[in-house]
Amino acid sequence: MSAASTTTAAAVAPTRAPLVRLAFAAPLSVVAGLLLVTAFPALAWWPMAFPAVVLALVVLIGRRFWSAVLIGFLFGAAFFSVNLLFTARYLGPIPWLALSVLEALLTAVLAAPIALAYRWIPRVVPGRAGRLLLLPALVAGLWTLREQIVGSWPYGGFPWGRIGVSQVNGPFAEVASWVGMSGLSFLVVLACAMLIEVVRGGRVRCAVRAIPVAALLAVLLVLPQFPTTAAGSLRVGSVQGNGPAGYFDQRARNAVLNAQLAASAPLFGEDMDVVLWPEGGVDSDPTANAQTSAALSELSRRLDAPLLVSAVTERGSELFNSSLLWTADGQTGETYDKRHPVPFGEYVPDRAFWEPFAPDLIGLIGREYTPGTARPLIDLNGIGVGLAICFDVIYDDVVWDGANEGAEVYMFQTNNADFRGTDENLQQLAFAQMRAIETGRSVVNLSTVGTSQVIAPDGATLDALPIDTAGHMLTEVPLRTGLTPAVVIGPAVKIVVGWGSIVALLAAGLVVAVRRRRPQA
């Protein structure tokens, strides 16, 4: 065999030993998780996602099942324990630890398939194409699948901390309009995994091997946002009352309503198409409380504009977190009910099972919100307004359904009062900004206490109110029609990239198993 052939064989040989010893891989996985935190708000250093992902993958190369699980757990624990620290703001360490450990455990279990991909693919497809293209694609798909599972299970999941969201302020954000947030996560991880294989291949023809990853990065960099069609504008008044809207805030009756009314007063005499209030801006159910109903109707009359408000509504024995369109004549049109109430925040799943573990904390959650089933859209004088309430914004189905139903603009109502003094409001705002880019539509993201923003279809900030400030915005908000590829093919991308990767991994494992049993010549 020639020297060149020997070098080539070495470059594509299957990985049989870990690339990094466990004693070093364990702390490096923690470093990777902490690096990834910095890619998200408040720091929002989007480039840090790349070294974080590279490091998280390098320490998995060559690992067997249990060591991969350990490495995945350490990475997930480091990332989620910091990224989700806001959950300890009022309820203390138990909910924070429970959620962080759950997410870390899911990350741990789903690190094993990535490690298997690094062991199996070089054996099944031993050439350069396998190492430089197929292996990175499979690894990126498995990472994206992990994001999908964490974001959907258990109890609906919690899709916080997706790689795609970390790129909202970077040069690759526009790609989300073509492939959605999951697709952007896939492409970022793909670039990282390809770069790893370029470096692992050694110095022989390094420049040639770098061409695919350079081409991918170039596409990510130059691909423009998919264009949607301008359809006029909507003059929106948005009111941030900064009232005592937190779960444990001390307040008199109707204190939040009164704060919203006071902050709305400067809008009297202004020309508006609609006035938006945040989630929890009304203390009582206006559909059942005559005094609250009268206050909202009078405000609508004085403003000469309909109100889009949010309140807890009761129908029979069920409670809903609802968006309501209110006019001088009372409620009009459809009601949207929050589709994804927060488990252990807005309801307790399997209460009888969980309550013995933390009876005092579980006992604090007295209300049980029912998930809504209505379409996330209201008709505002012929203009489709897409809706999402608080953490609804992190779930693809709500936003995509709104676009498919005819939304020309989005209005997201949220209440961040329980997370004052944390980065939660900025992390949620990053989701809202990415939704604008992904759908090619303006977003009015309004909080009870801030930070609130009006976001253009390209993700730029048109107007803003800072945190912990009472005030209003009066903004000419652009309208758009037409669907982006992200909305049209987004569900298919998630299925093909995510679940297709696990099918490909199982097929590779089957090939490896068959070859092991084949008699040796």
Coordinates of C-alpha atoms in Angstrom, one line a residue:
M1 CA 0.0 0.0 0.0
S2 CA 1.3 3.5 -0.9
A3 CA 2.0 6.2 1.6
A4 CA -0.9 8.2 0.2
S5 CA -3.3 5.3 0.5
T6 CA -2.2 4.8 4.1
T7 CA -2.8 8.4 4.9
T8 CA -6.2 8.3 3.3
A9 CA -7.2 5.2 5.2
A10 CA -6.1 6.7 8.5
A11 CA -8.2 9.8 7.8
V12 CA -11.4 7.8 7.3
A13 CA -10.8 5.1 9.8
P14 CA -13.7 4.4 12.2
T15 CA -13.5 6.0 15.7
R16 CA -13.0 3.3 18.2
A17 CA -11.7 5.2 21.2
P18 CA -12.9 8.5 22.6
L19 CA -11.3 11.5 21.1
V20 CA -11.1 13.1 24.5
R21 CA -10.5 11.2 27.7
L22 CA -13.4 11.2 30.1
A23 CA -11.4 13.0 32.8
F24 CA -11.1 16.0 30.4
A25 CA -14.4 15.5 28.5
A26 CA -16.5 15.9 31.6
P27 CA -15.3 19.4 32.6
L28 CA -15.2 20.4 28.9
S29 CA -18.9 19.5 28.5
V30 CA -19.7 21.8 31.4
V31 CA -17.7 24.6 29.7
A32 CA -19.6 23.9 26.5
G33 CA -22.9 24.4 28.3
L34 CA -21.8 27.6 29.9
L35 CA -20.5 28.9 26.6
L36 CA -23.9 28.2 25.0
V37 CA -25.6 30.3 27.7
T38 CA -23.7 33.4 26.5
A39 CA -25.2 33.1 23.1
F40 CA -28.6 33.9 24.5
P41 CA -29.9 37.1 26.1
A42 CA -29.0 39.1 28.1
L43 CA -25.5 38.7 26.7
A44 CA -26.7 37.5 23.3
W45 CA -23.2 36.8 22.0
W46 CA -24.6 34.8 19.0
P47 CA -21.1 33.6 17.7
M48 CA -20.6 31.7 21.0
A49 CA -23.1 29.1 19.8
F50 CA -20.5 27.8 17.4
P51 CA -17.6 27.0 19.8
A52 CA -20.2 25.7 22.3
V53 CA -21.6 23.2 19.8
V54 CA -18.2 22.2 18.5
L55 CA -17.0 21.5 22.1
A56 CA -20.2 19.6 23.0
L57 CA -19.8 17.4 19.9
V58 CA -16.0 16.8 20.3
V59 CA -16.4 15.4 23.8
L60 CA -19.0 12.8 22.4
I61 CA -16.8 11.4 19.7
G62 CA -15.9 7.8 20.3
R63 CA -17.9 7.6 23.5
R64 CA -19.9 4.5 24.5
F65 CA -23.5 4.7 25.8
W66 CA -23.1 5.5 29.5
S67 CA -20.2 7.9 29.1
A68 CA -22.1 9.7 26.4
V69 CA -25.1 9.9 28.8
L70 CA -22.8 11.4 31.5
I71 CA -21.3 13.9 29.1
G72 CA -24.7 14.9 27.8
F73 CA -26.1 15.3 31.3
L74 CA -23.2 17.6 32.3
F75 CA -23.6 19.7 29.2
G76 CA -27.4 20.0 29.7
A77 CA -27.1 20.7 33.4
A78 CA -24.6 23.5 32.9
F79 CA -26.7 25.1 30.1
F80 CA -30.2 24.8 31.5
S81 CA -29.3 25.5 35.2
V82 CA -28.1 29.0 34.1
N83 CA -30.4 29.6 31.2
L84 CA -33.5 28.7 33.3
L85 CA -32.4 30.4 36.5
F86 CA -35.3 32.8 36.1
T87 CA -37.7 30.1 37.2
A88 CA -36.3 30.4 40.8
R89 CA -37.2 34.1 41.0
Y90 CA -40.3 33.6 43.3
L91 CA -40.8 29.9 44.0
G92 CA -37.2 29.2 45.1
P93 CA -34.8 26.4 44.0
I94 CA -37.2 23.4 43.7
P95 CA -39.0 24.3 40.5
W96 CA -35.7 25.5 39.0
L97 CA -33.8 22.4 39.9
A98 CA -36.7 20.1 38.8
L99 CA -37.0 21.7 35.4
S100 CA -33.2 22.0 34.9
V101 CA -32.6 18.4 35.9
L102 CA -35.4 17.2 33.7
E103 CA -34.0 19.0 30.6
A104 CA -30.5 17.8 31.5
L105 CA -31.7 14.2 31.7
L106 CA -33.4 14.4 28.3
T107 CA -30.3 16.0 26.9
A108 CA -28.3 13.2 28.4
V109 CA -30.3 10.3 27.0
L110 CA -30.4 12.0 23.6
A111 CA -26.6 12.5 23.6
A112 CA -26.2 8.7 23.2
P113 CA -27.6 8.6 19.6
I114 CA -25.1 11.4 18.6
A115 CA -22.2 9.3 20.1
L116 CA -23.5 6.2 18.2
A117 CA -23.5 8.2 14.9
Y118 CA -19.9 9.0 15.4
R119 CA -19.1 5.3 16.0
W120 CA -21.3 3.8 13.2
I121 CA -21.3 6.1 10.2
P122 CA -17.5 5.9 9.5
R123 CA -17.9 2.1 9.5
V124 CA -20.9 2.1 7.2
V125 CA -19.7 4.9 4.8
P126 CA -15.9 4.9 5.3
G127 CA -15.1 7.4 2.5
R128 CA -14.6 11.2 2.7
A129 CA -18.3 11.7 1.7
G130 CA -19.4 9.8 4.8
R131 CA -17.1 11.7 7.1
L132 CA -17.5 15.2 5.7
L133 CA -21.2 15.2 4.7
L134 CA -23.3 12.2 5.9
L135 CA -21.9 12.1 9.4
P136 CA -22.3 15.8 10.1
A137 CA -25.8 15.8 8.6
L138 CA -26.8 12.9 10.8
V139 CA -25.3 14.5 13.9
A140 CA -27.1 17.8 13.2
G141 CA -30.3 16.0 12.6
L142 CA -30.0 14.2 15.9
W143 CA -29.3 17.4 17.7
T144 CA -32.4 19.0 16.1
L145 CA -34.4 15.9 17.1
R146 CA -33.2 16.4 20.7
E147 CA -34.5 20.0 20.6
Q148 CA -37.8 18.8 19.3
I149 CA -38.3 16.2 22.0
V150 CA -37.2 18.5 24.8
G151 CA -39.7 21.0 23.3
S152 CA -42.6 18.6 23.2
W153 CA -42.3 16.1 26.1
P154 CA -43.4 15.7 28.8
Y155 CA -46.6 17.7 29.3
G156 CA -46.1 19.6 26.0
G157 CA -42.4 20.2 26.7
F158 CA -40.5 23.5 27.0
P159 CA -38.7 24.5 23.7
W160 CA -36.5 27.0 25.4
G161 CA -32.8 27.5 24.4
R162 CA -33.0 26.3 20.8
I163 CA -29.8 26.9 18.8
G164 CA -31.8 28.7 16.1
V165 CA -33.0 31.4 18.5
S166 CA -29.5 32.2 19.6
Q167 CA -28.8 33.5 16.1
V168 CA -31.6 36.1 16.1
N169 CA -29.1 39.0 16.2
G170 CA -26.6 37.4 13.9
P171 CA -26.1 37.4 10.1
F172 CA -27.8 34.0 9.7
A173 CA -31.2 34.9 11.2
E174 CA -32.8 35.4 7.8
V175 CA -32.4 31.7 7.0
A176 CA -35.2 31.0 9.5
S177 CA -37.7 32.4 7.0
W178 CA -36.8 29.5 4.7
V179 CA -36.4 26.6 7.0
G180 CA -37.8 27.7 10.4
M181 CA -36.1 27.7 13.7
S182 CA -35.5 23.9 13.7
G183 CA -34.0 24.2 10.3
L184 CA -31.7 26.9 11.4
S185 CA -30.6 24.9 14.4
F186 CA -29.9 22.0 12.0
L187 CA -27.7 24.2 9.7
V188 CA -25.7 25.8 12.6
V189 CA -25.0 22.4 14.1
L190 CA -24.2 21.0 10.6
A191 CA -21.6 23.7 10.0
C192 CA -20.0 22.9 13.4
A193 CA -20.0 19.1 12.8
M194 CA -18.5 19.6 9.3
L195 CA -15.8 21.8 10.7
I196 CA -14.9 19.2 13.2
E197 CA -14.4 16.6 10.5
V198 CA -12.3 19.0 8.4
V199 CA -9.9 19.4 11.3
R200 CA -10.0 15.7 12.2
G201 CA -9.0 14.7 8.7
G202 CA -5.5 16.0 9.1
R203 CA -3.4 18.4 6.9
V204 CA -3.7 16.4 3.7
R205 CA -5.8 18.4 1.2
C206 CA -7.3 20.4 4.1
A207 CA -8.3 23.3 1.9
V208 CA -10.2 20.9 -0.4
R209 CA -12.0 19.4 2.6
A210 CA -12.9 22.8 3.9
I211 CA -14.9 23.7 0.7
P212 CA -18.2 22.1 1.8
V213 CA -18.3 23.9 5.2
A214 CA -17.1 27.2 3.6
A215 CA -19.9 26.8 1.0
L216 CA -22.5 26.2 3.8
L217 CA -21.4 29.2 5.8
A218 CA -21.5 31.3 2.6
V219 CA -25.1 30.3 1.9
L220 CA -26.1 31.0 5.5
L221 CA -24.5 34.4 5.2
V222 CA -25.8 35.6 1.9
L223 CA -29.3 34.0 1.8
P224 CA -31.7 36.9 2.1
Q225 CA -35.0 36.8 4.1
F226 CA -37.8 35.4 2.0
P227 CA -39.9 38.3 0.9
T228 CA -43.6 38.7 1.9
T229 CA -45.9 41.2 0.3
A230 CA -46.6 44.6 1.8
A231 CA -50.3 45.1 2.6
G232 CA -50.5 48.6 4.2
S233 CA -50.2 49.3 7.9
L234 CA -52.1 49.3 11.2
R235 CA -51.9 52.1 13.7
V236 CA -51.5 50.3 17.1
G237 CA -51.5 51.7 20.6
S238 CA -49.7 49.4 23.0
V239 CA -50.1 50.0 26.8
Q240 CA -47.6 48.7 29.4
G241 CA -49.2 49.5 32.7
N242 CA -46.3 48.1 35.0
G243 CA -48.9 47.2 37.6
P244 CA -48.5 44.6 40.3
A245 CA -49.2 41.7 38.0
G246 CA -47.0 39.1 39.6
Y247 CA -48.4 36.0 41.2
F248 CA -47.2 37.0 44.6
D249 CA -47.5 40.8 44.2
Q250 CA -49.5 42.5 46.9
R251 CA -52.3 44.5 45.3
A252 CA -55.7 46.0 45.9
R253 CA -58.7 44.9 43.9
N254 CA -58.4 45.9 40.2
A255 CA -54.9 47.4 40.8
V256 CA -53.6 45.9 37.5
L257 CA -56.7 47.1 35.6
N258 CA -56.3 50.6 37.1
A259 CA -52.6 50.7 36.1
Q260 CA -53.5 49.8 32.6
L261 CA -56.2 52.4 32.5
A262 CA -53.9 55.1 33.8
A263 CA -51.2 54.2 31.2
S264 CA -53.8 54.3 28.4
A265 CA -55.0 57.8 29.2
P266 CA -52.3 59.6 27.2
L267 CA -53.7 57.9 24.1
F268 CA -57.0 59.9 24.3
G269 CA -57.5 61.9 21.2
E270 CA -55.0 59.8 19.1
D271 CA -56.0 58.1 15.9
M272 CA -55.7 54.4 16.3
D273 CA -57.0 51.2 14.7
V274 CA -56.6 49.1 17.9
V275 CA -55.3 49.4 21.5
L276 CA -53.3 46.3 22.8
W277 CA -53.1 45.4 26.4
P278 CA -50.8 42.6 27.7
E279 CA -51.6 39.2 29.3
G280 CA -53.1 39.6 32.7
G281 CA -53.8 43.3 32.1
V282 CA -57.3 42.8 33.5
D283 CA -57.7 41.4 37.0
S284 CA -61.2 39.9 36.7
D285 CA -63.2 38.2 34.0
P286 CA -64.8 41.0 31.9
T287 CA -67.3 38.5 30.4
A288 CA -68.7 37.9 33.9
N289 CA -67.9 41.1 35.9
A290 CA -70.2 43.9 35.0
Q291 CA -67.9 46.6 36.5
T292 CA -64.9 45.5 34.5
S293 CA -66.9 45.1 31.4
A294 CA -68.2 48.7 31.7
A295 CA -64.7 50.0 32.3
L296 CA -63.3 48.4 29.2
S297 CA -66.3 49.5 27.1
E298 CA -66.0 53.1 28.3
L299 CA -62.2 53.1 27.5
S300 CA -62.9 51.8 24.0
R301 CA -65.5 54.5 23.5
R302 CA -63.2 57.3 24.7
L303 CA -60.3 56.0 22.6
D304 CA -62.6 55.4 19.6
A305 CA -60.8 52.1 19.0
P306 CA -61.3 48.5 19.9
L307 CA -59.2 47.0 22.7
L308 CA -57.4 43.7 22.5
V309 CA -57.2 42.6 26.1
S310 CA -56.3 39.5 28.0
A311 CA -58.0 38.0 31.1
V312 CA -58.8 34.8 32.8
T313 CA -62.3 33.7 31.7
E314 CA -64.5 31.0 33.1
R315 CA -66.9 28.8 31.0
G316 CA -68.7 26.3 33.1
S317 CA -66.2 24.6 35.3
E318 CA -63.2 25.5 33.1
L319 CA -60.8 28.4 33.3
F320 CA -59.0 29.8 30.3
N321 CA -56.2 32.4 29.7
S322 CA -58.0 34.4 27.0
S323 CA -57.5 37.1 24.4
L324 CA -60.6 39.2 23.9
L325 CA -61.5 41.9 21.4
W326 CA -63.5 44.5 23.2
T327 CA -65.5 47.5 21.8
A328 CA -67.7 50.2 23.2
D329 CA -70.5 47.7 22.9
G330 CA -68.7 44.9 24.7
Q331 CA -66.9 41.8 23.5
T332 CA -67.0 41.1 19.8
G333 CA -65.6 38.4 17.5
E334 CA -63.9 35.2 18.5
T335 CA -62.0 34.4 21.7
Y336 CA -58.6 32.9 21.6
D337 CA -57.6 30.8 24.6
K338 CA -53.9 30.1 25.4
R339 CA -53.1 26.9 23.7
H340 CA -50.1 25.9 25.8
P341 CA -50.8 26.7 29.5
V342 CA -47.5 26.2 31.6
P343 CA -47.4 22.9 33.5
F344 CA -46.8 23.5 37.2
G345 CA -47.4 27.2 36.6
E346 CA -50.9 27.5 35.2
Y347 CA -52.0 24.0 35.9
V348 CA -50.7 20.9 37.6
P349 CA -50.7 17.7 35.5
D350 CA -51.3 14.5 37.4
R351 CA -51.7 16.6 40.6
A352 CA -52.4 13.6 42.8
F353 CA -49.1 12.1 41.9
W354 CA -46.9 15.2 42.2
E355 CA -48.4 16.9 45.2
P356 CA -46.9 14.6 47.8
F357 CA -43.4 15.6 46.6
A358 CA -43.8 19.3 47.2
P359 CA -47.2 19.9 48.8
D360 CA -46.6 23.5 49.7
L361 CA -45.5 24.5 46.2
I362 CA -48.1 22.5 44.4
G363 CA -50.8 23.9 46.8
L364 CA -49.9 27.5 45.6
I365 CA -51.2 26.6 42.1
G366 CA -54.9 26.9 42.8
R367 CA -56.1 27.5 39.3
E368 CA -56.2 24.9 36.6
Y369 CA -56.2 26.4 33.1
T370 CA -57.6 24.5 30.3
P371 CA -55.7 24.4 27.0
G372 CA -57.5 26.4 24.2
T373 CA -58.5 24.9 20.9
A374 CA -59.6 28.0 19.0
R375 CA -57.5 29.3 16.0
P376 CA -54.9 31.8 17.1
L377 CA -56.4 34.7 15.0
I378 CA -58.9 37.5 15.3
D379 CA -60.5 39.5 12.5
L380 CA -59.9 43.2 13.1
N381 CA -62.1 45.0 10.6
G382 CA -60.9 42.6 7.8
I383 CA -57.3 42.4 9.0
G384 CA -56.1 39.1 10.3
V385 CA -54.2 39.5 13.6
G386 CA -52.3 36.4 14.8
L387 CA -52.2 35.8 18.5
A388 CA -50.0 34.1 21.1
I389 CA -50.2 34.5 24.9
C390 CA -46.9 34.4 26.8
F391 CA -45.1 31.1 26.3
D392 CA -47.3 30.3 23.4
V393 CA -44.7 32.2 21.3
I394 CA -42.1 29.4 21.8
Y395 CA -44.3 26.8 20.2
D396 CA -44.2 26.6 16.4
D397 CA -47.8 25.4 16.0
V398 CA -49.4 28.5 17.4
V399 CA -47.4 30.9 15.2
W400 CA -47.6 28.8 12.0
D401 CA -51.3 28.2 12.4
G402 CA -51.8 32.0 12.8
A403 CA -50.0 32.6 9.5
N404 CA -51.9 29.8 7.7
E405 CA -55.2 31.3 9.0
G406 CA -54.4 34.7 7.4
A407 CA -52.5 36.7 10.0
E408 CA -51.1 39.9 8.5
V409 CA -49.5 41.0 11.8
Y410 CA -48.9 39.3 15.2
M411 CA -49.8 40.6 18.6
F412 CA -48.2 38.7 21.4
Q413 CA -49.5 39.4 24.9
T414 CA -47.4 38.4 27.9
N415 CA -46.9 38.9 31.6
N416 CA -43.3 38.9 32.8
A417 CA -44.0 40.2 36.3
D418 CA -43.1 36.9 37.9
F419 CA -39.6 37.2 36.5
R420 CA -38.7 40.8 37.3
G421 CA -34.9 41.2 37.7
T422 CA -34.1 38.3 35.4
D423 CA -33.3 37.8 31.7
E424 CA -36.5 35.9 31.0
N425 CA -38.2 38.9 29.3
L426 CA -35.3 39.3 26.9
Q427 CA -35.1 35.6 26.1
Q428 CA -38.8 35.6 25.3
L429 CA -38.4 38.8 23.3
A430 CA -35.7 37.0 21.2
F431 CA -38.4 34.4 20.3
A432 CA -40.8 37.1 19.3
Q433 CA -38.1 38.7 17.1
M434 CA -37.3 35.4 15.5
R435 CA -41.0 34.8 14.8
A436 CA -41.1 38.1 12.9
I437 CA -38.2 37.0 10.7
E438 CA -39.5 33.5 10.3
T439 CA -43.0 34.5 9.1
G440 CA -42.1 37.8 7.4
R441 CA -44.6 39.7 9.6
S442 CA -44.5 42.5 12.1
V443 CA -44.9 41.5 15.8
V444 CA -46.1 43.7 18.6
N445 CA -44.8 41.9 21.8
L446 CA -46.4 43.6 24.8
S447 CA -45.7 42.8 28.5
T448 CA -47.4 44.0 31.6
V449 CA -44.0 45.1 33.0
G450 CA -41.6 45.0 29.9
T451 CA -39.6 44.7 28.0
S452 CA -42.1 45.5 25.2
Q453 CA -41.3 46.0 21.5
V454 CA -42.8 46.5 18.1
I455 CA -40.7 44.4 15.7
A456 CA -40.6 44.9 11.9
P457 CA -40.9 41.9 9.5
D458 CA -37.1 41.8 9.2
G459 CA -36.6 41.6 12.9
A460 CA -35.7 45.3 13.4
T461 CA -37.1 47.2 16.4
L462 CA -39.6 49.9 15.4
D463 CA -40.6 51.0 18.9
A464 CA -39.9 49.9 22.5
L465 CA -40.7 50.4 26.2
P466 CA -38.1 49.5 28.8
I467 CA -38.7 47.1 31.7
D468 CA -40.4 48.3 34.9
T469 CA -41.8 51.4 33.2
A470 CA -45.4 52.4 32.7
G471 CA -46.0 53.9 29.3
H472 CA -47.4 53.4 25.8
M473 CA -46.3 53.0 22.2
L474 CA -48.2 54.4 19.2
T475 CA -46.8 52.8 16.2
E476 CA -47.6 52.5 12.5
V477 CA -47.1 48.7 12.1
P478 CA -46.5 47.3 8.6
L479 CA -48.8 44.5 7.4
R480 CA -47.7 41.6 5.2
T481 CA -49.4 38.8 3.3
G482 CA -47.9 35.7 1.7
L483 CA -46.4 32.6 3.4
T484 CA -42.7 32.0 3.9
P485 CA -41.2 28.6 3.2
A486 CA -40.7 28.2 6.9
V487 CA -44.4 28.3 7.5
V488 CA -45.2 26.1 4.5
I489 CA -42.6 23.4 4.9
G490 CA -41.7 23.9 8.5
P491 CA -43.6 20.8 9.8
A492 CA -42.1 18.7 7.1
V493 CA -38.6 20.0 7.9
K494 CA -39.0 19.0 11.5
I495 CA -40.1 15.5 10.5
V496 CA -37.5 14.9 7.8
V497 CA -34.6 16.4 9.7
G498 CA -35.5 15.2 13.2
W499 CA -37.2 11.8 12.8
G500 CA -35.4 11.0 9.5
S501 CA -32.1 11.2 11.4
I502 CA -33.2 8.5 13.9
V503 CA -34.3 6.3 11.1
A504 CA -30.9 6.8 9.4
L505 CA -29.1 6.0 12.6
L506 CA -31.1 2.8 13.1
A507 CA -30.3 1.8 9.5
A508 CA -26.6 2.4 10.1
G509 CA -26.8 0.4 13.3
L510 CA -28.4 -2.5 11.4
V511 CA -25.6 -2.5 8.8
V512 CA -23.0 -2.5 11.5
A513 CA -24.7 -5.4 13.3
V514 CA -24.9 -7.4 10.0
R515 CA -21.3 -6.9 9.2
R516 CA -20.2 -8.0 12.7
R517 CA -22.0 -11.3 12.1
R518 CA -20.7 -11.8 8.6
P519 CA -18.0 -14.6 8.5
Q520 CA -14.6 -13.2 8.0
A521 CA -12.7 -14.2 4.9

